Amino acid sequence: MTTPPNDDPELRRMMHDAVSDVHPEGGTHQIRSRAHGKRPSAARWVPLTLAAAVATVLVIGGAAWLGRLNGDVPAAGPGSTADPTAQGSAGSGRTVEVPVYYVGQTADGPRLFREDHTVPHAVGTDLQVAVQEALTAPPLDPDYESWPTSGLSVTTDSTNELIRIDLTGFKGATVGMNEADARMALQALVWTADAATSSALPVVFQVNGNPAGNVLATDTSLPVQRDGADSVLAPVSISDPMEGATVPTRFEVKGMAATFEANVVWELKQGGRVVRHGFATATECCTLSPFTFTVNAPPGDYTLVAHDTDPSNGEGVGLSQDTKRITVE
């Protein structure tokens, strides 16, 4: 058997507590005599005050009962959206993972390597955060190079047709920077912006709010297109694990390679000693395509190396490689 809605146990308790100390005195003849007699003293107002309290309890209890009946949630209170302390401090941002491209040296000259950065307290779009990281955050891998100038901030936006990057504080060409390095540094921003927006849009560069005709000794009077992967990305790169990662004793390695006969050579080193080694094959020959292999190793600190092969037996341009310092636990 269910309890009738108007027989709520909690409501009965609230009413009982409110009136338990009320003891009315006299009958109707005393009430009539008081009505025609003197103004009652302050003590005689106590029953009226208590009656008002009873009415208040009835209103509060009724509202609570109605709220439970309708399934309503209180509009305010600790932990509710109306409680400002429950929402966190304004402007605290969010944690976001963004792609960032850096320049590194290979046997083919300067090329781009990708890192995925986790940025806490990020404010702005993923595009804004990613390009700001490319400009100001040092790479996780010390083999890569930071953006060639410092003290910059950036504003970005994008449409369905292009991306705009405004470099605030940029002074112009960097002294002593050759054309190949300058081109790759600029492409690092273009590839970062496109990866952050999952697009292949051209990038318009501005400096301090004005159109930029030249950035890092590179013509930017027109929107800068993203160059092809085989011409700007590293011929061998490790994408997982990242630099400084901790991995189990059996772990998988992932990367990209454009190598002769799709061959990828790998070693796990401690100092100059090779602890483990092997071969992997990319999914395609001679164009950037993914590769994977599995390593088993005892706990310790290592350097993981992946590189291509030299079909000329030392007479060609040499080896291109990527390295990651990791800890096996």
mmCIF file of C-alpha atoms in Angstrom:
data_model
loop_
_atom_site.group_PDB
_atom_site.id
_atom_site.type_symbol
_atom_site.label_atom_id
_atom_site.label_comp_id
_atom_site.label_asym_id
_atom_site.label_seq_id
_atom_site.Cartn_x
_atom_site.Cartn_y
_atom_site.Cartn_z
ATOM 1 C CA MET A 1 0.000 0.000 0.000
ATOM 2 C CA THR A 2 1.381 3.436 -0.937
ATOM 3 C CA THR A 3 1.242 6.483 1.366
ATOM 4 C CA PRO A 4 -1.125 9.209 0.129
ATOM 5 C CA PRO A 5 0.713 12.326 -1.112
ATOM 6 C CA ASN A 6 -0.921 14.488 1.550
ATOM 7 C CA ASP A 7 0.326 12.150 4.307
ATOM 8 C CA ASP A 8 4.060 12.842 3.836
ATOM 9 C CA PRO A 9 5.979 11.647 6.932
ATOM 10 C CA GLU A 10 8.581 14.424 6.694
ATOM 11 C CA LEU A 11 5.880 17.089 6.422
ATOM 12 C CA ARG A 12 4.114 15.669 9.503
ATOM 13 C CA ARG A 13 7.411 15.771 11.419
ATOM 14 C CA MET A 14 8.046 19.411 10.478
ATOM 15 C CA MET A 15 4.547 20.430 11.577
ATOM 16 C CA HIS A 16 4.859 18.520 14.854
ATOM 17 C CA ASP A 17 8.207 20.151 15.699
ATOM 18 C CA ALA A 18 6.825 23.612 14.971
ATOM 19 C CA VAL A 19 3.753 23.356 17.238
ATOM 20 C CA SER A 20 5.031 21.050 19.982
ATOM 21 C CA ASP A 21 5.695 23.972 22.340
ATOM 22 C CA VAL A 22 2.373 25.758 21.704
ATOM 23 C CA HIS A 23 -0.109 25.466 24.628
ATOM 24 C CA PRO A 24 -3.283 27.536 23.987
ATOM 25 C CA GLU A 25 -5.048 28.762 27.105
ATOM 26 C CA GLY A 26 -8.766 29.511 27.853
ATOM 27 C CA GLY A 27 -11.868 29.057 25.814
ATOM 28 C CA THR A 28 -13.985 31.159 23.524
ATOM 29 C CA HIS A 29 -15.208 33.429 26.355
ATOM 30 C CA GLN A 30 -11.651 34.474 27.131
ATOM 31 C CA ILE A 31 -10.973 35.172 23.481
ATOM 32 C CA ARG A 32 -14.099 37.440 23.306
ATOM 33 C CA SER A 33 -13.074 39.278 26.471
ATOM 34 C CA ARG A 34 -9.603 39.924 25.062
ATOM 35 C CA ALA A 35 -11.104 41.239 21.864
ATOM 36 C CA HIS A 36 -13.029 43.925 23.787
ATOM 37 C CA GLY A 37 -10.462 44.556 26.466
ATOM 38 C CA LYS A 38 -7.021 46.097 26.642
ATOM 39 C CA ARG A 39 -4.346 45.646 24.012
ATOM 40 C CA PRO A 40 -2.593 42.373 24.750
ATOM 41 C CA SER A 41 0.909 42.443 26.175
ATOM 42 C CA ALA A 42 3.967 41.226 24.249
ATOM 43 C CA ALA A 43 3.707 37.858 25.980
ATOM 44 C CA ARG A 44 0.217 37.378 24.510
ATOM 45 C CA TRP A 45 1.648 37.746 20.957
ATOM 46 C CA VAL A 46 3.720 34.587 21.362
ATOM 47 C CA PRO A 47 0.919 32.233 20.185
ATOM 48 C CA LEU A 48 0.431 34.419 17.094
ATOM 49 C CA THR A 49 4.157 34.367 16.333
ATOM 50 C CA LEU A 50 4.219 30.627 16.669
ATOM 51 C CA ALA A 51 1.185 30.374 14.429
ATOM 52 C CA ALA A 52 3.058 32.368 11.794
ATOM 53 C CA ALA A 53 5.991 30.008 12.173
ATOM 54 C CA VAL A 54 3.641 27.088 11.647
ATOM 55 C CA ALA A 55 2.354 28.728 8.476
ATOM 56 C CA THR A 56 5.922 29.256 7.257
ATOM 57 C CA VAL A 57 6.793 25.620 7.925
ATOM 58 C CA LEU A 58 3.661 24.575 6.054
ATOM 59 C CA VAL A 59 4.678 26.684 3.040
ATOM 60 C CA ILE A 60 8.286 25.387 3.036
ATOM 61 C CA GLY A 61 7.221 21.817 3.665
ATOM 62 C CA GLY A 62 4.539 22.020 1.006
ATOM 63 C CA ALA A 63 7.010 23.418 -1.493
ATOM 64 C CA ALA A 64 9.474 20.652 -0.687
ATOM 65 C CA TRP A 65 6.732 18.044 -1.024
ATOM 66 C CA LEU A 66 5.617 19.502 -4.358
ATOM 67 C CA GLY A 67 9.216 19.525 -5.558
ATOM 68 C CA ARG A 68 9.619 15.860 -4.712
ATOM 69 C CA LEU A 69 6.253 15.075 -6.270
ATOM 70 C CA ASN A 70 7.266 16.746 -9.548
ATOM 71 C CA GLY A 71 10.854 15.464 -9.526
ATOM 72 C CA ASP A 72 12.265 19.018 -9.430
ATOM 73 C CA VAL A 73 15.855 19.781 -8.397
ATOM 74 C CA PRO A 74 16.476 22.779 -6.105
ATOM 75 C CA ALA A 75 17.396 25.870 -8.114
ATOM 76 C CA ALA A 76 20.414 26.697 -5.951
ATOM 77 C CA GLY A 77 22.650 25.220 -3.333
ATOM 78 C CA PRO A 78 26.140 23.757 -3.018
ATOM 79 C CA GLY A 79 27.077 21.815 -6.114
ATOM 80 C CA SER A 80 24.231 23.187 -8.250
ATOM 81 C CA THR A 81 24.790 25.265 -11.367
ATOM 82 C CA ALA A 82 23.469 28.299 -9.527
ATOM 83 C CA ASP A 83 26.302 28.015 -6.994
ATOM 84 C CA PRO A 84 29.225 30.072 -8.410
ATOM 85 C CA THR A 85 31.775 28.186 -6.309
ATOM 86 C CA ALA A 86 30.822 24.931 -8.033
ATOM 87 C CA GLN A 87 31.719 26.132 -11.539
ATOM 88 C CA GLY A 88 35.462 26.645 -11.082
ATOM 89 C CA SER A 89 37.344 29.865 -11.562
ATOM 90 C CA ALA A 90 36.564 31.895 -14.667
ATOM 91 C CA GLY A 91 39.153 31.678 -17.451
ATOM 92 C CA SER A 92 40.729 28.451 -16.121
ATOM 93 C CA GLY A 93 40.678 27.071 -19.676
ATOM 94 C CA ARG A 94 40.716 23.409 -20.673
ATOM 95 C CA THR A 95 43.204 20.632 -21.343
ATOM 96 C CA VAL A 96 43.628 19.991 -25.055
ATOM 97 C CA GLU A 97 45.936 17.870 -27.215
ATOM 98 C CA VAL A 98 47.163 19.624 -30.356
ATOM 99 C CA PRO A 99 49.512 18.669 -33.221
ATOM 100 C CA VAL A 100 52.746 20.641 -33.525
ATOM 101 C CA TYR A 101 55.338 20.391 -36.303
ATOM 102 C CA TYR A 102 59.028 21.156 -35.770
ATOM 103 C CA VAL A 103 62.059 21.225 -38.061
ATOM 104 C CA GLY A 104 64.692 18.519 -37.664
ATOM 105 C CA GLN A 105 67.748 17.593 -39.670
ATOM 106 C CA THR A 106 67.803 14.483 -41.883
ATOM 107 C CA ALA A 107 70.046 13.061 -44.572
ATOM 108 C CA ASP A 108 67.821 14.915 -47.045
ATOM 109 C CA GLY A 109 68.240 18.239 -45.233
ATOM 110 C CA PRO A 110 65.744 19.970 -42.907
ATOM 111 C CA ARG A 111 62.395 18.191 -42.652
ATOM 112 C CA LEU A 112 59.314 18.320 -40.447
ATOM 113 C CA PHE A 113 58.604 16.054 -37.476
ATOM 114 C CA ARG A 114 55.271 15.971 -35.675
ATOM 115 C CA GLU A 115 54.661 16.000 -31.929
ATOM 116 C CA ASP A 116 51.320 15.897 -30.103
ATOM 117 C CA HIS A 117 51.332 18.347 -27.199
ATOM 118 C CA THR A 118 48.975 18.188 -24.230
ATOM 119 C CA VAL A 119 48.296 21.783 -23.158
ATOM 120 C CA PRO A 120 46.598 22.431 -19.784
ATOM 121 C CA HIS A 121 44.610 25.615 -19.110
ATOM 122 C CA ALA A 122 44.315 26.245 -22.855
ATOM 123 C CA VAL A 123 42.280 29.260 -23.939
ATOM 124 C CA GLY A 124 41.112 29.742 -27.518
ATOM 125 C CA THR A 125 40.482 27.405 -30.412
ATOM 126 C CA ASP A 126 42.600 24.338 -31.144
ATOM 127 C CA LEU A 127 44.048 26.297 -34.069
ATOM 128 C CA GLN A 128 45.102 29.159 -31.793
ATOM 129 C CA VAL A 129 46.617 26.811 -29.216
ATOM 130 C CA ALA A 130 48.483 24.681 -31.781
ATOM 131 C CA VAL A 131 50.098 27.598 -33.623
ATOM 132 C CA GLN A 132 51.029 29.286 -30.335
ATOM 133 C CA GLU A 133 52.713 26.044 -29.247
ATOM 134 C CA ALA A 134 54.637 25.859 -32.531
ATOM 135 C CA LEU A 135 55.889 29.413 -32.015
ATOM 136 C CA THR A 136 56.695 29.427 -28.306
ATOM 137 C CA ALA A 137 56.855 25.903 -26.824
ATOM 138 C CA PRO A 138 60.146 23.986 -27.057
ATOM 139 C CA PRO A 139 59.915 20.570 -28.719
ATOM 140 C CA LEU A 140 59.743 17.514 -26.474
ATOM 141 C CA ASP A 141 62.496 15.923 -28.562
ATOM 142 C CA PRO A 142 65.778 17.867 -28.228
ATOM 143 C CA ASP A 143 66.757 16.734 -31.745
ATOM 144 C CA TYR A 144 64.164 19.116 -33.176
ATOM 145 C CA GLU A 145 64.501 22.876 -33.532
ATOM 146 C CA SER A 146 62.390 25.611 -31.948
ATOM 147 C CA TRP A 147 60.897 28.440 -34.011
ATOM 148 C CA PRO A 148 63.823 30.676 -35.035
ATOM 149 C CA THR A 149 62.570 33.897 -33.413
ATOM 150 C CA SER A 150 61.239 34.493 -29.897
ATOM 151 C CA GLY A 151 58.927 36.946 -28.145
ATOM 152 C CA LEU A 152 56.007 36.315 -30.493
ATOM 153 C CA SER A 153 52.292 36.009 -29.868
ATOM 154 C CA VAL A 154 49.770 34.935 -32.428
ATOM 155 C CA THR A 155 46.143 35.422 -33.372
ATOM 156 C CA THR A 156 44.447 33.067 -35.775
ATOM 157 C CA ASP A 157 41.164 32.456 -37.505
ATOM 158 C CA SER A 158 39.923 30.292 -40.343
ATOM 159 C CA THR A 159 37.169 30.123 -42.920
ATOM 160 C CA ASN A 160 36.176 27.515 -45.462
ATOM 161 C CA GLU A 161 38.766 28.963 -47.842
ATOM 162 C CA LEU A 162 41.880 29.905 -45.826
ATOM 163 C CA ILE A 163 43.582 30.269 -42.449
ATOM 164 C CA ARG A 164 44.971 33.566 -41.158
ATOM 165 C CA ILE A 165 47.994 33.726 -38.867
ATOM 166 C CA ASP A 166 49.016 37.096 -37.440
ATOM 167 C CA LEU A 167 52.491 37.213 -35.888
ATOM 168 C CA THR A 168 52.633 39.937 -33.248
ATOM 169 C CA GLY A 169 56.129 41.115 -32.423
ATOM 170 C CA PHE A 170 57.783 39.592 -35.495
ATOM 171 C CA LYS A 171 60.785 41.678 -36.612
ATOM 172 C CA GLY A 172 61.476 40.263 -40.053
ATOM 173 C CA ALA A 173 64.003 37.871 -41.568
ATOM 174 C CA THR A 174 66.318 35.988 -39.216
ATOM 175 C CA VAL A 175 69.992 36.768 -39.716
ATOM 176 C CA GLY A 176 72.022 33.833 -41.017
ATOM 177 C CA MET A 177 69.032 31.624 -41.785
ATOM 178 C CA ASN A 178 69.344 29.863 -45.117
ATOM 179 C CA GLU A 179 66.508 29.479 -47.579
ATOM 180 C CA ALA A 180 65.899 25.770 -46.936
ATOM 181 C CA ASP A 181 65.619 26.226 -43.155
ATOM 182 C CA ALA A 182 63.392 29.287 -43.578
ATOM 183 C CA ARG A 183 61.053 27.444 -45.932
ATOM 184 C CA MET A 184 60.733 24.508 -43.527
ATOM 185 C CA ALA A 185 60.117 26.763 -40.524
ATOM 186 C CA LEU A 186 57.267 28.447 -42.380
ATOM 187 C CA GLN A 187 55.906 25.102 -43.536
ATOM 188 C CA ALA A 188 55.939 23.960 -39.898
ATOM 189 C CA LEU A 189 53.329 26.634 -39.117
ATOM 190 C CA VAL A 190 51.273 25.769 -42.196
ATOM 191 C CA TRP A 191 51.272 22.038 -41.390
ATOM 192 C CA THR A 192 50.461 22.760 -37.735
ATOM 193 C CA ALA A 193 47.527 24.993 -38.680
ATOM 194 C CA ASP A 194 46.156 22.499 -41.209
ATOM 195 C CA ALA A 195 46.469 19.582 -38.780
ATOM 196 C CA ALA A 196 44.684 21.562 -36.061
ATOM 197 C CA THR A 197 41.787 22.288 -38.415
ATOM 198 C CA SER A 198 41.843 18.883 -40.168
ATOM 199 C CA SER A 199 42.192 20.664 -43.487
ATOM 200 C CA ALA A 200 44.630 21.474 -46.287
ATOM 201 C CA LEU A 201 43.825 25.193 -46.440
ATOM 202 C CA PRO A 202 46.348 27.820 -47.542
ATOM 203 C CA VAL A 203 47.606 30.209 -44.874
ATOM 204 C CA VAL A 204 47.599 34.008 -45.084
ATOM 205 C CA PHE A 205 50.385 35.566 -42.989
ATOM 206 C CA GLN A 206 50.166 38.961 -41.321
ATOM 207 C CA VAL A 207 52.588 40.795 -39.068
ATOM 208 C CA ASN A 208 51.219 43.100 -36.375
ATOM 209 C CA GLY A 209 47.857 43.230 -38.159
ATOM 210 C CA ASN A 210 49.270 44.123 -41.590
ATOM 211 C CA PRO A 211 49.748 41.934 -44.688
ATOM 212 C CA ALA A 212 53.168 40.277 -44.617
ATOM 213 C CA GLY A 213 55.012 40.278 -47.921
ATOM 214 C CA ASN A 214 57.940 38.299 -46.527
ATOM 215 C CA VAL A 215 58.341 36.025 -43.494
ATOM 216 C CA LEU A 216 61.669 34.301 -42.775
ATOM 217 C CA ALA A 217 63.070 35.238 -46.168
ATOM 218 C CA THR A 218 60.107 33.532 -47.828
ATOM 219 C CA ASP A 219 57.584 35.254 -50.078
ATOM 220 C CA THR A 220 54.244 35.409 -48.250
ATOM 221 C CA SER A 221 52.529 38.046 -50.381
ATOM 222 C CA LEU A 222 50.121 35.319 -51.504
ATOM 223 C CA PRO A 223 48.514 32.613 -49.338
ATOM 224 C CA VAL A 224 51.093 29.922 -48.545
ATOM 225 C CA GLN A 225 50.099 26.454 -49.686
ATOM 226 C CA ARG A 226 50.978 23.319 -47.746
ATOM 227 C CA ASP A 227 53.779 21.494 -49.546
ATOM 228 C CA GLY A 228 53.463 17.766 -50.250
ATOM 229 C CA ALA A 229 54.284 15.293 -47.503
ATOM 230 C CA ASP A 230 57.096 13.580 -49.392
ATOM 231 C CA SER A 231 58.866 16.909 -49.922
ATOM 232 C CA VAL A 232 58.668 18.311 -46.380
ATOM 233 C CA LEU A 233 58.075 15.519 -43.855
ATOM 234 C CA ALA A 234 60.912 13.437 -42.435
ATOM 235 C CA PRO A 235 61.592 10.224 -44.396
ATOM 236 C CA VAL A 236 61.511 8.285 -41.095
ATOM 237 C CA SER A 237 59.688 9.372 -37.945
ATOM 238 C CA ILE A 238 58.385 7.735 -34.773
ATOM 239 C CA SER A 239 54.937 8.877 -33.685
ATOM 240 C CA ASP A 240 54.427 6.483 -30.750
ATOM 241 C CA PRO A 241 55.914 6.277 -28.162
ATOM 242 C CA MET A 242 56.643 9.970 -27.744
ATOM 243 C CA GLU A 243 59.840 11.415 -26.317
ATOM 244 C CA GLY A 244 60.073 10.732 -22.573
ATOM 245 C CA ALA A 245 57.262 8.155 -22.563
ATOM 246 C CA THR A 246 57.000 5.289 -20.083
ATOM 247 C CA VAL A 247 56.034 1.985 -21.713
ATOM 248 C CA PRO A 248 55.472 -1.646 -20.583
ATOM 249 C CA THR A 249 58.029 -4.376 -21.189
ATOM 250 C CA ARG A 250 56.181 -5.293 -24.384
ATOM 251 C CA PHE A 251 55.220 -2.230 -26.408
ATOM 252 C CA GLU A 252 54.271 -1.277 -29.959
ATOM 253 C CA VAL A 253 56.088 1.323 -32.024
ATOM 254 C CA LYS A 254 54.315 3.324 -34.728
ATOM 255 C CA GLY A 255 55.702 5.702 -37.301
ATOM 256 C CA MET A 256 55.900 6.871 -40.900
ATOM 257 C CA ALA A 257 58.554 6.120 -43.481
ATOM 258 C CA ALA A 258 59.404 6.724 -47.118
ATOM 259 C CA THR A 259 62.338 4.379 -47.645
ATOM 260 C CA PHE A 260 64.015 2.159 -50.210
ATOM 261 C CA GLU A 261 61.994 -1.043 -50.561
ATOM 262 C CA ALA A 262 59.921 0.157 -47.563
ATOM 263 C CA ASN A 263 62.655 -1.033 -45.177
ATOM 264 C CA VAL A 264 62.831 0.366 -41.633
ATOM 265 C CA VAL A 265 65.649 -0.642 -39.281
ATOM 266 C CA TRP A 266 65.267 -0.227 -35.526
ATOM 267 C CA GLU A 267 67.424 -0.531 -32.425
ATOM 268 C CA LEU A 268 66.850 -0.192 -28.698
ATOM 269 C CA LYS A 269 70.005 1.177 -27.083
ATOM 270 C CA GLN A 270 71.448 1.806 -23.655
ATOM 271 C CA GLY A 271 74.280 4.213 -24.275
ATOM 272 C CA GLY A 272 76.268 2.774 -27.149
ATOM 273 C CA ARG A 273 75.071 -0.799 -26.528
ATOM 274 C CA VAL A 274 72.326 -2.263 -28.716
ATOM 275 C CA VAL A 275 69.957 -4.216 -26.451
ATOM 276 C CA ARG A 276 67.346 -5.133 -29.058
ATOM 277 C CA HIS A 277 67.190 -4.691 -32.835
ATOM 278 C CA GLY A 278 65.095 -5.696 -35.810
ATOM 279 C CA PHE A 279 63.458 -4.739 -39.095
ATOM 280 C CA ALA A 280 60.029 -3.475 -40.073
ATOM 281 C CA THR A 281 58.337 -2.835 -43.393
ATOM 282 C CA ALA A 282 56.229 0.207 -44.220
ATOM 283 C CA THR A 283 52.969 -0.402 -46.047
ATOM 284 C CA GLU A 284 54.334 1.172 -49.260
ATOM 285 C CA CYS A 285 57.712 1.701 -50.834
ATOM 286 C CA CYS A 286 59.303 5.070 -51.468
ATOM 287 C CA THR A 287 56.384 7.235 -50.290
ATOM 288 C CA LEU A 288 55.365 8.138 -46.764
ATOM 289 C CA SER A 289 53.335 5.322 -45.295
ATOM 290 C CA PRO A 290 52.871 3.826 -41.824
ATOM 291 C CA PHE A 291 54.951 1.140 -40.166
ATOM 292 C CA THR A 292 54.609 -0.736 -36.862
ATOM 293 C CA PHE A 293 56.704 -3.195 -34.874
ATOM 294 C CA THR A 294 56.720 -4.662 -31.373
ATOM 295 C CA VAL A 295 59.575 -4.575 -28.873
ATOM 296 C CA ASN A 296 60.155 -6.750 -25.801
ATOM 297 C CA ALA A 297 62.688 -5.385 -23.321
ATOM 298 C CA PRO A 298 63.498 -5.541 -19.597
ATOM 299 C CA PRO A 299 62.854 -2.485 -17.405
ATOM 300 C CA GLY A 300 65.289 0.371 -17.856
ATOM 301 C CA ASP A 301 65.999 3.641 -19.661
ATOM 302 C CA TYR A 302 66.599 3.371 -23.392
ATOM 303 C CA THR A 303 66.965 5.220 -26.659
ATOM 304 C CA LEU A 304 64.704 3.897 -29.418
ATOM 305 C CA VAL A 305 66.072 4.425 -32.923
ATOM 306 C CA ALA A 306 64.339 3.949 -36.290
ATOM 307 C CA HIS A 307 66.123 4.695 -39.568
ATOM 308 C CA ASP A 308 66.177 3.901 -43.258
ATOM 309 C CA THR A 309 68.766 1.851 -45.141
ATOM 310 C CA ASP A 310 71.563 3.071 -47.388
ATOM 311 C CA PRO A 311 71.382 1.165 -50.685
ATOM 312 C CA SER A 312 74.602 2.838 -51.875
ATOM 313 C CA ASN A 313 76.720 1.196 -49.122
ATOM 314 C CA GLY A 314 77.919 4.502 -47.753
ATOM 315 C CA GLU A 315 78.302 6.337 -51.033
ATOM 316 C CA GLY A 316 74.907 8.073 -50.881
ATOM 317 C CA VAL A 317 73.498 10.807 -48.654
ATOM 318 C CA GLY A 318 73.553 8.683 -45.503
ATOM 319 C CA LEU A 319 70.846 7.582 -43.094
ATOM 320 C CA SER A 320 67.781 9.437 -41.905
ATOM 321 C CA GLN A 321 66.571 8.532 -38.432
ATOM 322 C CA ASP A 322 64.359 9.476 -35.535
ATOM 323 C CA THR A 323 65.150 8.738 -31.877
ATOM 324 C CA LYS A 324 63.045 8.677 -28.704
ATOM 325 C CA ARG A 325 64.229 8.428 -25.116
ATOM 326 C CA ILE A 326 61.875 6.102 -23.259
ATOM 327 C CA THR A 327 61.567 4.251 -19.947
ATOM 328 C CA VAL A 328 60.459 0.623 -19.821
ATOM 329 C CA GLU A 329 58.665 -0.439 -16.631
#
